[in-house]
Coordinates of C-alpha atoms in Angstrom, one line a residue:
M1 CA 0.0 0.1 0.0
Q2 CA 2.9 2.4 0.7
T3 CA 4.3 1.8 -2.9
V4 CA 1.0 3.0 -3.7
V5 CA 0.7 6.1 -1.9
I6 CA 4.8 6.8 -2.6
F7 CA 4.1 6.6 -6.7
G8 CA 0.9 8.3 -6.8
T9 CA 2.4 11.2 -4.5
V10 CA 5.4 11.7 -7.0
A11 CA 2.9 11.4 -10.3
I12 CA 0.9 14.4 -8.3
F13 CA 4.1 16.6 -8.8
L14 CA 6.0 14.8 -11.7
Y15 CA 2.8 14.6 -14.5
P16 CA 2.4 18.3 -14.1
A17 CA 5.9 18.6 -14.4
I18 CA 6.5 17.0 -17.7
Y19 CA 3.4 18.1 -19.5
P20 CA 5.0 21.2 -21.0
L21 CA 7.6 19.0 -22.3
M22 CA 5.3 16.8 -23.8
S23 CA 2.5 19.0 -24.8
Q24 CA 3.6 19.6 -28.5
W25 CA 2.7 16.0 -29.0
F26 CA -0.4 15.6 -26.3
S27 CA -3.3 17.4 -25.8
P28 CA -4.7 17.7 -22.3
E29 CA -7.5 15.2 -23.2
T30 CA -4.9 12.7 -24.0
F31 CA -2.5 13.5 -21.2
G32 CA -5.3 13.2 -18.8
I33 CA -6.1 9.9 -20.1
Y34 CA -2.4 8.6 -19.6
I35 CA -2.7 9.8 -15.9
G36 CA -6.0 8.1 -15.2
S37 CA -4.6 5.0 -16.8
T38 CA -1.3 4.9 -14.9
V39 CA -2.3 6.7 -11.2
H40 CA -3.7 4.2 -9.1
E41 CA -5.9 6.1 -6.2
V42 CA -8.4 8.5 -7.9
A43 CA -7.9 11.3 -5.4
Q44 CA -4.1 11.4 -6.9
V45 CA -6.0 11.2 -10.6
V46 CA -7.9 14.3 -9.5
A47 CA -4.8 16.3 -8.3
A48 CA -2.6 15.5 -11.1
G49 CA -4.9 15.9 -13.7
H50 CA -6.4 19.3 -12.2
A51 CA -2.7 20.8 -11.9
I52 CA -2.6 20.5 -15.7
S53 CA -6.1 21.9 -17.0
P54 CA -9.9 21.2 -16.2
D55 CA -9.7 19.1 -19.7
A56 CA -6.9 16.9 -18.6
E57 CA -8.7 16.3 -15.1
N58 CA -11.8 15.5 -16.8
A59 CA -10.2 13.0 -18.9
A60 CA -8.3 11.5 -16.1
V61 CA -11.0 11.3 -14.1
I62 CA -13.2 9.4 -16.6
S63 CA -10.3 7.1 -17.4
K64 CA -9.6 6.2 -14.0
M65 CA -13.7 5.5 -13.5
L66 CA -13.5 3.4 -16.7
R67 CA -10.6 1.4 -15.1
V68 CA -12.9 0.9 -11.7
M69 CA -16.1 -0.1 -13.4
M70 CA -14.0 -2.7 -15.4
L71 CA -13.0 -4.0 -11.8
A72 CA -16.1 -4.9 -11.0
P73 CA -17.0 -7.6 -13.9
F74 CA -13.8 -8.7 -13.5
L75 CA -14.1 -9.2 -9.5
I76 CA -17.3 -11.3 -10.4
L77 CA -15.9 -13.4 -12.8
L78 CA -12.6 -14.0 -11.0
A79 CA -14.7 -14.9 -7.9
A80 CA -16.6 -17.7 -10.1
R81 CA -13.3 -18.8 -11.5
V82 CA -11.8 -19.4 -8.5
K83 CA -14.8 -21.5 -7.1
Q84 CA -14.8 -23.6 -10.3
L85 CA -11.1 -24.2 -9.6
S86 CA -11.3 -24.7 -6.1
G87 CA -14.5 -27.2 -6.7
A88 CA -12.6 -29.4 -9.3
N89 CA -9.4 -29.7 -6.8
S90 CA -11.3 -30.9 -3.7
G91 CA -14.1 -33.0 -5.5
E92 CA -16.9 -30.9 -3.6
K93 CA -19.0 -28.3 -4.4
S94 CA -17.8 -24.7 -2.8
K95 CA -19.7 -21.6 -2.0
I96 CA -18.9 -18.6 -4.4
T97 CA -17.9 -15.3 -2.6
I98 CA -19.9 -12.6 -4.4
P99 CA -17.8 -9.3 -4.1
W100 CA -20.8 -7.6 -3.1
F101 CA -19.6 -3.9 -3.4
A102 CA -18.9 -4.7 -7.0
I103 CA -22.4 -5.6 -7.3
L104 CA -23.7 -2.7 -6.0
F105 CA -21.3 -0.3 -7.7
I106 CA -23.0 -1.5 -10.7
V107 CA -26.4 -1.2 -9.5
V108 CA -25.4 2.6 -8.3
A109 CA -23.7 3.1 -11.8
I110 CA -27.1 2.1 -13.8
F111 CA -29.4 3.9 -11.3
N112 CA -27.4 7.1 -11.6
S113 CA -27.6 6.7 -15.2
F114 CA -31.3 7.2 -15.3
H115 CA -31.3 10.5 -13.9
L116 CA -33.9 9.6 -11.0
L117 CA -32.6 11.8 -8.4
P118 CA -33.2 15.7 -8.1
Q119 CA -30.2 17.6 -9.3
S120 CA -29.8 19.1 -5.6
V121 CA -29.6 15.4 -4.1
V122 CA -27.1 14.6 -6.6
N123 CA -25.1 17.8 -6.0
M124 CA -25.2 16.9 -2.3
L125 CA -24.1 13.3 -2.8
V126 CA -21.2 14.6 -4.9
T127 CA -20.1 17.0 -1.8
L128 CA -20.6 14.3 0.7
D129 CA -18.3 12.0 -1.7
T130 CA -15.7 14.3 -2.1
F131 CA -15.6 15.2 1.7
L132 CA -15.8 11.5 2.4
L133 CA -12.9 11.0 -0.4
A134 CA -10.6 13.9 1.8
M135 CA -11.5 12.3 5.0
A136 CA -9.9 8.8 3.5
M137 CA -7.2 10.2 2.1
A138 CA -6.4 11.7 5.6
A139 CA -6.9 8.7 7.2
L140 CA -4.3 6.9 4.9
G141 CA -1.8 10.0 5.3
L142 CA -2.1 9.8 8.9
T143 CA -2.2 6.2 9.5
T144 CA 1.0 5.9 7.3
H145 CA 4.3 6.5 9.1
V146 CA 7.6 7.6 7.8
S147 CA 9.1 4.8 8.8
A148 CA 6.8 2.5 7.4
L149 CA 7.2 4.5 4.0
K150 CA 11.4 4.2 4.3
K151 CA 10.7 0.6 4.6
A152 CA 8.4 -0.1 1.7
W153 CA 10.4 2.2 -0.4
G154 CA 13.6 -0.1 0.2
E155 CA 11.8 -3.3 -0.2
T156 CA 9.6 -2.3 -3.6
S157 CA 11.3 0.8 -4.9
A158 CA 12.7 -1.5 -7.6
D159 CA 10.0 -3.8 -8.4
G160 CA 7.3 -0.5 -8.6
T161 CA 9.7 1.6 -10.4
G162 CA 10.2 -1.1 -13.2
T163 CA 6.1 -1.4 -13.1
V164 CA 5.6 2.4 -13.9
C165 CA 8.4 2.0 -16.5
L166 CA 7.0 -1.0 -18.2
A167 CA 3.4 0.8 -18.0
D168 CA 4.6 3.8 -19.5
C169 CA 6.7 2.5 -22.4
W170 CA 3.7 0.1 -23.0
W171 CA 1.1 3.4 -23.0
W172 CA 3.5 5.7 -24.9
C173 CA 4.7 3.1 -27.5
D174 CA 0.8 2.2 -28.0

């Protein structure tokens, strides 16, 4: 977890700093898609995109949310596959573990698509969501000790750096 925090925090400052060098090749929207595709935490995606432009921020958030939306069906399929494999190995029927948060995410996304709630309620929920996200990020920061960050960095910096470099190369070469 600390590696995600470290690399995401670095990305908040690094991506806006390198965008001026890349702006002749990439529009704010394209760079926003890059941010949303390579930064793990939603709040960090928002911060990095916002530091470039509103267009980059919107593209980054949409890209990130598409990744999040794909997570729900993936988890459901993964749970079914794990059940299938565990049942085949043991010869007995096993109970499937349903990732309910993924199901609820899909239900809420579908519900929201029908625009059944008044705009004032939607605005209130967005404000509440922003507040809760800020509280979650603050809690994460307050529970992360510098010693744990140093330890995590020492243990995973090569893996994390390699992963980021591979993801960046794959994205840029595509």
